[in-house]
């Protein structure tokens, strides 16, 4: 069979001078047109043809979705997607756990080392101010016979109040309500001590104006300083309760994510079993084990921490609050008892039934009722013999105080001022009420010290239950993610 040769000739006329393929145009373009093929634009004219609609430019995200969809159509692609999602879930679980437990551990540490000490400091400020006022009134009643112990007690209380105010100012936020209260108390403390020194100087000279200065000092203390100190105490208690709430709240986000992670890992292993009949995938089993350990550690650690912190609040903070309230009431009662003799009836109050009574003695009765209620609450909350014993002693001292005060008040109302004075600030042989007050105050200080130690032990145990959990959860999550990737990688190797 011979070859067949086909020869084609063109009789086309030369291009017109003004045509696109006329003189001066590319020879290649003219050749293409002549051969019936689409024209190839020259490099100088690259670009979309005028009037021809162009498809919208695709975004990188859309292209990625298409690639992911295409990968999901094959088993290796699906495995890669599953492995990436499992690793991301495990890492997210560890990160959320570390974040939430770090916050709770920090709040528990604030309870132990910040908010509770500041709350106690605020109570100490109140107590020191009230005790200084009591010591000052006792010294005034003694006149020229004021003892060195009474003078030293007053000065010690003033120094302690100033030191506590300085500490509180250093730990308060500038511009906060607490900072403003502390600044106001510092200013009033200077005014108060000035009134007391004027009262003492005039009293030693026998000038009756000394009593007026003392009453002015007491009004400054009772109507301005103690209410401001009480506001500071209330704010710090609110801050303490807020820290407790933050430290004891359950990390539901981390717990919920942990359940999702374990469910996803179990689903992946079941899927693997149904496709290969292999019961175990070592990588996925390791990832499931680490996620389970983190979840159990999270739940157990937070539960133990919550238990310890709640115990520190129920058997520490609540008892301390009751004891602080009782001590403040006893200090105010002692101050009013002294001022009853200082004023000598100059301050009166009209009751609802129209009866006129001594204002300070009326306040004394109210303070003793508050002391009774505080001691009853403290006795109810005391959970061991070491805590109940000083409270019981304080109750006994309070009852004796009431008896002796009634005798002193009877002498005062009968006009025997010297006997009343002896029954209030006299020697032990006179059985003064001051002896009962000192016994109550000493017992309350002992009880406060015991409950403070109970609080620190329980709160420390609660905080320690979270030790290492944030770092441990993060480390185990990284290991779990690596296990998930290796487990899926083992399956992918079977396709190579």
Short mmCIF file of C-alpha atoms in Angstrom, two decimals:
data_model
loop_
_atom_site.label_atom_id
_atom_site.label_comp_id
_atom_site.label_asym_id
_atom_site.label_seq_id
_atom_site.Cartn_x
_atom_site.Cartn_y
_atom_site.Cartn_z
CA UNK A 1 0.00 0.00 0.00
CA UNK A 2 1.48 3.33 -1.01
CA UNK A 3 1.58 6.47 1.12
CA UNK A 4 -1.05 9.08 0.49
CA UNK A 5 0.18 12.64 0.62
CA UNK A 6 -2.29 15.49 0.98
CA UNK A 7 -1.09 18.87 -0.16
CA UNK A 8 -2.99 22.03 0.82
CA UNK A 9 -2.51 25.38 -0.84
CA UNK A 10 -3.97 28.73 0.07
CA UNK A 11 -5.21 31.27 -2.40
CA UNK A 12 -6.11 33.85 0.22
CA UNK A 13 -5.38 37.42 -0.70
CA UNK A 14 -2.78 39.37 1.25
CA UNK A 15 -4.16 41.13 4.30
CA UNK A 16 -5.33 44.65 3.96
CA UNK A 17 -3.01 47.32 5.20
CA UNK A 18 -5.40 48.44 7.99
CA UNK A 19 -6.32 44.95 9.18
CA UNK A 20 -5.05 43.55 12.49
CA UNK A 21 -2.76 41.32 10.52
CA UNK A 22 -1.58 43.98 8.16
CA UNK A 23 1.91 45.34 7.92
CA UNK A 24 3.58 45.86 11.23
CA UNK A 25 1.77 43.01 13.05
CA UNK A 26 3.24 39.79 14.28
CA UNK A 27 3.79 37.14 11.71
CA UNK A 28 2.65 34.46 14.09
CA UNK A 29 -0.69 36.14 14.54
CA UNK A 30 -1.21 36.45 10.86
CA UNK A 31 -0.31 32.85 10.34
CA UNK A 32 -2.81 31.73 12.96
CA UNK A 33 -5.62 33.67 11.34
CA UNK A 34 -4.67 32.36 7.96
CA UNK A 35 -4.72 28.78 9.23
CA UNK A 36 -8.16 29.17 10.85
CA UNK A 37 -6.89 28.90 14.46
CA UNK A 38 -7.76 31.36 17.28
CA UNK A 39 -5.57 34.38 17.33
CA UNK A 40 -2.89 34.47 20.03
CA UNK A 41 -2.54 37.96 21.43
CA UNK A 42 0.88 39.43 21.60
CA UNK A 43 2.61 40.01 24.97
CA UNK A 44 1.85 43.69 24.74
CA UNK A 45 -1.89 43.01 24.72
CA UNK A 46 -2.26 40.36 27.47
CA UNK A 47 -5.56 40.73 29.38
CA UNK A 48 -9.26 39.95 29.15
CA UNK A 49 -10.95 40.78 25.89
CA UNK A 50 -13.16 43.85 26.06
CA UNK A 51 -16.80 43.07 26.72
CA UNK A 52 -16.17 39.41 27.62
CA UNK A 53 -17.53 38.56 31.19
CA UNK A 54 -14.93 37.02 33.50
CA UNK A 55 -15.68 34.46 36.27
CA UNK A 56 -15.38 35.86 39.87
CA UNK A 57 -12.02 35.33 41.50
CA UNK A 58 -12.10 32.52 44.07
CA UNK A 59 -10.94 33.18 47.63
CA UNK A 60 -8.32 31.12 49.38
CA UNK A 61 -10.95 29.91 51.83
CA UNK A 62 -13.21 28.66 49.03
CA UNK A 63 -10.31 26.86 47.42
CA UNK A 64 -9.43 25.31 50.76
CA UNK A 65 -13.02 24.10 51.21
CA UNK A 66 -12.93 22.54 47.77
CA UNK A 67 -9.68 20.81 48.56
CA UNK A 68 -11.09 19.57 51.85
CA UNK A 69 -14.23 18.30 50.12
CA UNK A 70 -12.13 16.56 47.53
CA UNK A 71 -9.94 14.98 50.21
CA UNK A 72 -13.01 13.72 52.08
CA UNK A 73 -13.97 11.57 49.12
CA UNK A 74 -11.09 9.19 49.82
CA UNK A 75 -10.37 7.18 52.95
CA UNK A 76 -6.84 8.57 53.43
CA UNK A 77 -8.23 12.08 53.13
CA UNK A 78 -10.95 11.35 55.66
CA UNK A 79 -8.38 9.89 58.05
CA UNK A 80 -6.24 13.01 57.80
CA UNK A 81 -9.24 15.21 58.57
CA UNK A 82 -10.26 13.02 61.53
CA UNK A 83 -6.71 13.05 62.91
CA UNK A 84 -6.45 16.83 62.67
CA UNK A 85 -9.82 17.34 64.38
CA UNK A 86 -9.01 14.90 67.18
CA UNK A 87 -5.64 16.56 67.83
CA UNK A 88 -7.26 20.01 67.84
CA UNK A 89 -9.98 18.88 70.27
CA UNK A 90 -7.49 17.31 72.68
CA UNK A 91 -5.26 20.40 72.63
CA UNK A 92 -8.28 22.67 73.12
CA UNK A 93 -9.39 20.55 76.08
CA UNK A 94 -5.98 20.89 77.71
CA UNK A 95 -5.84 24.64 77.04
CA UNK A 96 -9.32 25.33 78.46
CA UNK A 97 -8.57 23.16 81.50
CA UNK A 98 -5.28 24.96 82.15
CA UNK A 99 -6.96 28.37 81.73
CA UNK A 100 -9.93 27.69 84.00
CA UNK A 101 -7.92 25.96 86.71
CA UNK A 102 -5.29 28.72 86.68
CA UNK A 103 -8.05 31.24 87.38
CA UNK A 104 -9.46 29.15 90.22
CA UNK A 105 -6.05 28.48 91.73
CA UNK A 106 -5.29 32.21 91.62
CA UNK A 107 -8.61 33.01 93.31
CA UNK A 108 -7.93 30.41 96.03
CA UNK A 109 -4.50 31.94 96.59
CA UNK A 110 -6.12 35.38 96.87
CA UNK A 111 -8.50 34.02 99.51
CA UNK A 112 -5.59 32.69 101.55
CA UNK A 113 -3.06 35.50 101.13
CA UNK A 114 -4.94 38.60 100.07
CA UNK A 115 -8.66 39.10 100.63
CA UNK A 116 -8.97 37.25 103.96
CA UNK A 117 -5.92 38.93 105.55
CA UNK A 118 -7.26 42.30 104.36
CA UNK A 119 -10.67 41.47 105.81
CA UNK A 120 -9.04 40.60 109.13
CA UNK A 121 -6.96 43.78 108.94
CA UNK A 122 -10.14 45.83 108.45
CA UNK A 123 -11.65 44.14 111.52
CA UNK A 124 -8.44 44.90 113.45
CA UNK A 125 -8.67 48.55 112.42
CA UNK A 126 -12.20 48.72 113.81
CA UNK A 127 -11.23 46.88 117.00
CA UNK A 128 -8.12 49.01 117.57
CA UNK A 129 -10.08 52.24 117.16
CA UNK A 130 -12.86 51.09 119.47
CA UNK A 131 -10.37 49.82 122.08
CA UNK A 132 -8.41 53.08 121.92
CA UNK A 133 -11.62 54.98 122.62
CA UNK A 134 -12.33 52.69 125.56
CA UNK A 135 -8.81 53.10 126.98
CA UNK A 136 -9.02 56.88 126.58
CA UNK A 137 -12.30 57.09 128.47
CA UNK A 138 -10.93 54.84 131.23
CA UNK A 139 -7.87 57.05 131.56
CA UNK A 140 -10.06 60.15 131.73
CA UNK A 141 -12.13 58.64 134.54
CA UNK A 142 -8.95 57.89 136.47
CA UNK A 143 -7.94 61.58 136.19
CA UNK A 144 -4.58 62.22 137.75
CA UNK A 145 -4.43 58.57 138.83
CA UNK A 146 -4.33 57.28 135.25
CA UNK A 147 -2.15 54.18 135.18
CA UNK A 148 0.78 53.65 132.85
CA UNK A 149 -0.91 50.45 131.62
CA UNK A 150 -4.02 52.37 130.56
CA UNK A 151 -1.95 55.01 128.78
CA UNK A 152 0.17 52.35 127.05
CA UNK A 153 -2.94 50.47 125.93
CA UNK A 154 -4.33 53.60 124.29
CA UNK A 155 -1.06 54.38 122.52
CA UNK A 156 -0.66 50.78 121.38
CA UNK A 157 -4.15 50.79 119.87
CA UNK A 158 -3.49 54.04 118.03
CA UNK A 159 -0.18 52.73 116.67
CA UNK A 160 -1.81 49.48 115.59
CA UNK A 161 -4.68 51.28 113.86
CA UNK A 162 -2.24 53.57 112.02
CA UNK A 163 -0.09 50.61 110.93
CA UNK A 164 -3.11 48.63 109.70
CA UNK A 165 -4.38 51.66 107.79
CA UNK A 166 -0.97 52.02 106.15
CA UNK A 167 -0.96 48.35 105.12
CA UNK A 168 -4.50 48.60 103.80
CA UNK A 169 -3.61 51.72 101.80
CA UNK A 170 -0.65 49.91 100.21
CA UNK A 171 -2.88 47.02 99.13
CA UNK A 172 -5.87 49.04 97.91
CA UNK A 173 -6.36 50.20 94.33
CA UNK A 174 -5.79 53.94 93.81
CA UNK A 175 -9.07 55.79 93.36
CA UNK A 176 -11.15 52.91 94.75
CA UNK A 177 -13.81 53.40 97.46
CA UNK A 178 -11.58 51.54 99.92
CA UNK A 179 -8.70 53.93 99.23
CA UNK A 180 -10.99 56.91 99.84
CA UNK A 181 -12.23 55.38 103.11
CA UNK A 182 -8.67 54.75 104.30
CA UNK A 183 -7.67 58.35 103.50
CA UNK A 184 -10.68 59.64 105.44
CA UNK A 185 -9.84 57.44 108.44
CA UNK A 186 -6.26 58.70 108.48
CA UNK A 187 -7.51 62.28 108.56
CA UNK A 188 -10.05 61.57 111.30
CA UNK A 189 -7.45 59.68 113.35
CA UNK A 190 -5.34 62.85 113.61
CA UNK A 191 -8.38 64.86 114.69
CA UNK A 192 -9.39 62.25 117.25
CA UNK A 193 -5.97 62.03 118.91
CA UNK A 194 -5.90 65.83 119.11
CA UNK A 195 -9.24 65.89 120.97
CA UNK A 196 -8.03 63.18 123.35
CA UNK A 197 -4.85 65.07 124.23
CA UNK A 198 -6.84 68.24 124.91
CA UNK A 199 -9.24 66.27 127.09
CA UNK A 200 -6.39 64.70 129.04
CA UNK A 201 -4.56 68.00 129.56
CA UNK A 202 -7.66 69.84 130.80
CA UNK A 203 -8.67 66.93 132.98
CA UNK A 204 -5.32 66.92 134.75
CA UNK A 205 -5.70 70.62 135.43
CA UNK A 206 -9.18 70.05 136.82
CA UNK A 207 -10.94 71.99 134.06
CA UNK A 208 -14.43 70.63 133.29
CA UNK A 209 -13.95 71.40 129.60
CA UNK A 210 -11.89 68.21 129.48
CA UNK A 211 -15.11 66.21 129.56
CA UNK A 212 -16.43 68.16 126.59
CA UNK A 213 -13.32 67.37 124.58
CA UNK A 214 -13.64 63.70 125.48
CA UNK A 215 -17.28 63.63 124.39
CA UNK A 216 -16.27 65.38 121.15
CA UNK A 217 -13.59 62.74 120.60
CA UNK A 218 -16.12 60.00 121.28
CA UNK A 219 -18.62 61.53 118.84
CA UNK A 220 -15.87 61.64 116.19
CA UNK A 221 -15.12 58.00 116.87
CA UNK A 222 -18.71 56.72 117.12
CA UNK A 223 -20.33 58.79 114.38
CA UNK A 224 -17.53 59.05 111.81
CA UNK A 225 -14.54 56.78 112.36
CA UNK A 226 -16.22 53.53 113.35
CA UNK A 227 -18.88 53.76 110.59
CA UNK A 228 -16.09 54.34 108.02
CA UNK A 229 -14.12 51.41 109.44
CA UNK A 230 -17.25 49.29 109.25
CA UNK A 231 -17.67 50.22 105.56
CA UNK A 232 -14.08 49.16 104.90
CA UNK A 233 -14.70 45.87 106.71
CA UNK A 234 -17.88 45.26 104.68
CA UNK A 235 -16.10 45.95 101.37
CA UNK A 236 -13.25 43.60 102.18
CA UNK A 237 -15.73 40.92 103.22
CA UNK A 238 -17.54 41.35 99.90
CA UNK A 239 -14.23 41.00 98.08
CA UNK A 240 -13.50 37.85 100.09
CA UNK A 241 -16.87 36.34 99.15
CA UNK A 242 -16.21 37.17 95.48
CA UNK A 243 -12.85 35.37 95.60
CA UNK A 244 -14.53 32.38 97.24
CA UNK A 245 -17.14 32.28 94.47
CA UNK A 246 -14.44 32.38 91.77
CA UNK A 247 -12.36 29.68 93.45
CA UNK A 248 -15.19 27.22 94.11
CA UNK A 249 -17.14 27.48 90.83
CA UNK A 250 -17.00 24.32 88.71
CA UNK A 251 -15.10 24.59 85.37
CA UNK A 252 -18.09 23.49 83.30
CA UNK A 253 -16.54 24.54 79.98
CA UNK A 254 -13.51 22.30 80.53
CA UNK A 255 -15.63 19.41 81.83
CA UNK A 256 -18.04 19.63 78.89
CA UNK A 257 -15.19 19.80 76.37
CA UNK A 258 -13.53 16.81 78.05
CA UNK A 259 -16.67 14.72 77.61
CA UNK A 260 -16.82 15.73 73.93
CA UNK A 261 -13.15 14.81 73.42
CA UNK A 262 -13.54 11.36 74.97
CA UNK A 263 -16.69 10.76 72.94
CA UNK A 264 -14.90 11.75 69.72
CA UNK A 265 -11.95 9.47 70.49
CA UNK A 266 -14.25 6.53 71.23
CA UNK A 267 -16.13 7.18 67.97
CA UNK A 268 -12.84 7.19 66.03
CA UNK A 269 -11.81 3.87 67.56
CA UNK A 270 -15.19 2.32 66.81
CA UNK A 271 -14.95 3.55 63.22
CA UNK A 272 -11.48 2.07 62.94
CA UNK A 273 -12.71 -1.26 64.31
CA UNK A 274 -15.63 -1.44 61.89
CA UNK A 275 -13.34 -0.88 58.90
CA UNK A 276 -10.36 -3.03 59.91
CA UNK A 277 -11.66 -5.43 62.60
CA UNK A 278 -8.68 -4.34 64.72
CA UNK A 279 -9.85 -3.94 68.30
CA UNK A 280 -7.17 -1.52 69.49
CA UNK A 281 -5.29 1.37 67.95
CA UNK A 282 -2.43 2.12 70.30
CA UNK A 283 -2.26 5.83 69.49
CA UNK A 284 -5.99 6.41 69.90
CA UNK A 285 -6.06 4.34 73.10
CA UNK A 286 -3.22 6.46 74.53
CA UNK A 287 -5.04 9.66 73.57
CA UNK A 288 -8.26 8.41 75.19
CA UNK A 289 -6.37 7.42 78.35
CA UNK A 290 -4.70 10.85 78.70
CA UNK A 291 -7.98 12.69 78.09
CA UNK A 292 -9.71 10.51 80.68
CA UNK A 293 -6.92 11.14 83.20
CA UNK A 294 -7.16 14.91 82.67
CA UNK A 295 -10.96 14.85 83.05
CA UNK A 296 -10.86 12.76 86.23
CA UNK A 297 -8.04 14.87 87.66
CA UNK A 298 -10.01 18.01 86.83
CA UNK A 299 -13.22 16.81 88.50
CA UNK A 300 -11.47 15.32 91.53
CA UNK A 301 -9.09 18.25 92.02
CA UNK A 302 -11.84 20.85 91.81
CA UNK A 303 -14.10 18.78 94.09
CA UNK A 304 -11.41 18.47 96.78
CA UNK A 305 -10.52 22.15 96.41
CA UNK A 306 -14.17 23.14 96.66
CA UNK A 307 -14.61 20.97 99.76
CA UNK A 308 -11.58 22.48 101.49
CA UNK A 309 -12.51 26.06 100.63
CA UNK A 310 -16.15 25.57 101.68
CA UNK A 311 -14.94 24.08 104.94
CA UNK A 312 -12.64 27.06 105.48
CA UNK A 313 -15.60 29.38 104.95
CA UNK A 314 -18.13 27.47 107.07
CA UNK A 315 -15.78 26.74 109.97
CA UNK A 316 -13.34 29.60 109.56
CA UNK A 317 -14.73 32.76 107.97
CA UNK A 318 -18.23 32.51 109.43
CA UNK A 319 -16.81 31.88 112.90
CA UNK A 320 -14.33 34.73 112.49
CA UNK A 321 -17.10 37.09 111.42
CA UNK A 322 -19.20 36.16 114.45
CA UNK A 323 -16.23 36.56 116.80
CA UNK A 324 -15.19 39.90 115.28
CA UNK A 325 -18.76 41.18 115.64
CA UNK A 326 -18.85 40.02 119.27
CA UNK A 327 -15.53 41.68 120.06
CA UNK A 328 -16.59 44.94 118.43
CA UNK A 329 -19.81 44.87 120.46
CA UNK A 330 -17.88 44.31 123.70
CA UNK A 331 -15.52 47.21 122.92
CA UNK A 332 -18.41 49.55 122.17
CA UNK A 333 -20.20 48.42 125.34
CA UNK A 334 -17.13 49.15 127.45
CA UNK A 335 -16.73 52.59 125.89
CA UNK A 336 -20.37 53.51 126.53
CA UNK A 337 -20.13 52.21 130.08
CA UNK A 338 -17.22 54.57 130.75
CA UNK A 339 -18.88 57.49 129.00
CA UNK A 340 -21.95 57.10 131.18
CA UNK A 341 -19.80 58.22 134.11
CA UNK A 342 -17.93 60.85 132.08
CA UNK A 343 -21.13 62.56 130.85
CA UNK A 344 -22.93 62.32 134.23
CA UNK A 345 -26.33 62.59 132.63
CA UNK A 346 -25.38 65.32 130.14
CA UNK A 347 -26.42 63.09 127.22
CA UNK A 348 -29.97 61.71 127.25
CA UNK A 349 -32.34 60.08 124.78
CA UNK A 350 -36.12 59.83 124.70
CA UNK A 351 -37.55 56.35 124.16
CA UNK A 352 -40.68 55.52 122.18
CA UNK A 353 -42.74 55.45 125.37
CA UNK A 354 -41.60 58.99 126.25
CA UNK A 355 -39.18 57.90 128.97
CA UNK A 356 -35.90 59.88 129.23
CA UNK A 357 -32.82 57.73 129.84
CA UNK A 358 -29.06 58.15 129.79
CA UNK A 359 -27.91 57.91 126.16
CA UNK A 360 -24.68 56.02 126.84
CA UNK A 361 -26.29 53.52 129.20
CA UNK A 362 -29.01 52.93 126.61
CA UNK A 363 -26.33 52.23 123.98
CA UNK A 364 -24.57 49.95 126.46
CA UNK A 365 -27.66 47.76 126.70
CA UNK A 366 -27.87 47.49 122.92
CA UNK A 367 -24.18 46.60 122.65
CA UNK A 368 -24.53 43.87 125.27
CA UNK A 369 -27.43 42.38 123.32
CA UNK A 370 -25.22 42.34 120.19
CA UNK A 371 -22.43 40.71 122.21
CA UNK A 372 -24.84 38.04 123.45
CA UNK A 373 -26.00 37.28 119.89
CA UNK A 374 -22.44 37.17 118.55
CA UNK A 375 -21.28 34.75 121.23
CA UNK A 376 -24.30 32.51 120.67
CA UNK A 377 -23.51 32.36 116.92
CA UNK A 378 -19.82 31.71 117.60
CA UNK A 379 -20.70 28.88 120.01
CA UNK A 380 -22.99 27.33 117.39
CA UNK A 381 -20.30 27.46 114.73
CA UNK A 382 -17.46 26.16 116.92
CA UNK A 383 -16.72 22.61 115.76
CA UNK A 384 -14.15 21.46 118.30
CA UNK A 385 -13.33 21.77 121.98
CA UNK A 386 -10.48 24.20 121.34
CA UNK A 387 -12.91 26.55 119.64
CA UNK A 388 -15.78 26.15 122.11
CA UNK A 389 -13.71 26.63 125.28
CA UNK A 390 -12.79 30.33 124.84
CA UNK A 391 -16.31 31.13 123.64
CA UNK A 392 -17.75 29.51 126.76
CA UNK A 393 -15.31 31.54 128.85
CA UNK A 394 -16.42 34.73 127.09
CA UNK A 395 -20.07 33.91 127.78
CA UNK A 396 -19.31 33.48 131.48
CA UNK A 397 -17.41 36.77 131.54
CA UNK A 398 -20.29 38.53 129.82
CA UNK A 399 -22.83 37.28 132.37
CA UNK A 400 -20.63 38.44 135.25
CA UNK A 401 -20.15 41.77 133.48
CA UNK A 402 -23.92 42.30 133.31
CA UNK A 403 -24.23 41.59 137.05
CA UNK A 404 -21.45 43.98 138.03
CA UNK A 405 -22.69 46.68 135.66
CA UNK A 406 -26.14 46.54 137.27
CA UNK A 407 -24.51 47.12 140.67
CA UNK A 408 -22.40 50.02 139.33
CA UNK A 409 -25.44 51.56 137.64
CA UNK A 410 -27.46 51.28 140.84
CA UNK A 411 -24.74 53.13 142.75
CA UNK A 412 -24.58 55.81 140.02
CA UNK A 413 -28.33 56.37 140.00
CA UNK A 414 -28.40 56.60 143.80
CA UNK A 415 -25.86 59.45 143.62
CA UNK A 416 -22.81 57.55 144.91
CA UNK A 417 -20.48 58.43 142.05
CA UNK A 418 -17.29 57.23 143.73
CA UNK A 419 -18.74 53.78 144.37
CA UNK A 420 -19.95 53.60 140.78
CA UNK A 421 -16.50 54.67 139.59
CA UNK A 422 -14.84 51.98 141.72
CA UNK A 423 -17.23 49.35 140.32
CA UNK A 424 -16.23 50.33 136.78
CA UNK A 425 -12.46 51.05 136.86
CA UNK A 426 -11.45 50.15 140.43
CA UNK A 427 -9.02 47.54 141.77
CA UNK A 428 -9.79 43.82 141.76
CA UNK A 429 -10.99 44.11 145.32
CA UNK A 430 -13.77 46.38 144.08
CA UNK A 431 -14.88 43.74 141.53
CA UNK A 432 -14.92 46.26 138.67
CA UNK A 433 -16.64 45.66 135.36
CA UNK A 434 -13.30 46.38 133.66
CA UNK A 435 -12.03 43.00 134.91
CA UNK A 436 -14.95 41.24 133.20
CA UNK A 437 -14.38 43.19 130.01
CA UNK A 438 -10.72 42.18 129.96
CA UNK A 439 -11.67 38.52 130.46
CA UNK A 440 -14.18 38.66 127.61
CA UNK A 441 -11.71 40.41 125.33
CA UNK A 442 -8.93 37.94 126.10
CA UNK A 443 -11.22 34.96 125.48
CA UNK A 444 -12.40 36.43 122.18
CA UNK A 445 -8.82 37.04 121.03
CA UNK A 446 -8.00 33.40 121.81
CA UNK A 447 -11.04 32.18 119.89
CA UNK A 448 -10.18 34.42 116.92
CA UNK A 449 -6.63 33.07 116.85
CA UNK A 450 -7.92 29.48 116.86
CA UNK A 451 -10.44 30.07 114.07
CA UNK A 452 -7.82 31.92 112.03
CA UNK A 453 -5.57 28.86 112.20
CA UNK A 454 -8.52 26.62 111.24
CA UNK A 455 -9.22 28.82 108.24
CA UNK A 456 -5.62 28.81 107.05
CA UNK A 457 -5.40 25.02 107.30
CA UNK A 458 -8.63 24.34 105.40
CA UNK A 459 -8.08 27.04 102.77
CA UNK A 460 -4.50 25.87 102.26
CA UNK A 461 -5.72 22.30 101.70
CA UNK A 462 -8.26 23.55 99.17
CA UNK A 463 -5.69 25.55 97.26
CA UNK A 464 -3.17 22.68 97.32
CA UNK A 465 -5.74 20.33 95.72
CA UNK A 466 -5.33 22.33 92.50
CA UNK A 467 -1.53 22.34 92.58
CA UNK A 468 -0.01 21.15 89.31
CA UNK A 469 -3.36 20.71 87.59
CA UNK A 470 -3.00 23.51 84.98
CA UNK A 471 0.51 22.46 83.93
CA UNK A 472 -0.30 18.75 84.12
CA UNK A 473 -3.44 19.13 82.02
CA UNK A 474 -1.55 21.03 79.32
CA UNK A 475 1.26 18.47 79.20
CA UNK A 476 -1.11 15.49 79.05
CA UNK A 477 -3.14 17.21 76.33
CA UNK A 478 -0.02 17.53 74.17
CA UNK A 479 0.73 13.84 74.70
CA UNK A 480 -2.88 12.95 73.90
CA UNK A 481 -2.82 14.98 70.69
CA UNK A 482 0.43 13.28 69.66
CA UNK A 483 -1.15 9.88 70.38
CA UNK A 484 -4.15 10.71 68.20
CA UNK A 485 -1.92 11.83 65.32
CA UNK A 486 0.29 8.74 65.59
CA UNK A 487 -2.73 6.46 65.75
CA UNK A 488 -4.24 7.92 62.60
CA UNK A 489 -0.80 7.92 60.97
CA UNK A 490 -0.54 4.19 61.59
CA UNK A 491 -3.74 3.66 59.61
CA UNK A 492 -2.57 5.97 56.83
CA UNK A 493 0.62 3.96 56.43
CA UNK A 494 -1.48 1.02 55.28
CA UNK A 495 -2.42 2.96 52.14
CA UNK A 496 1.14 3.53 51.02
#
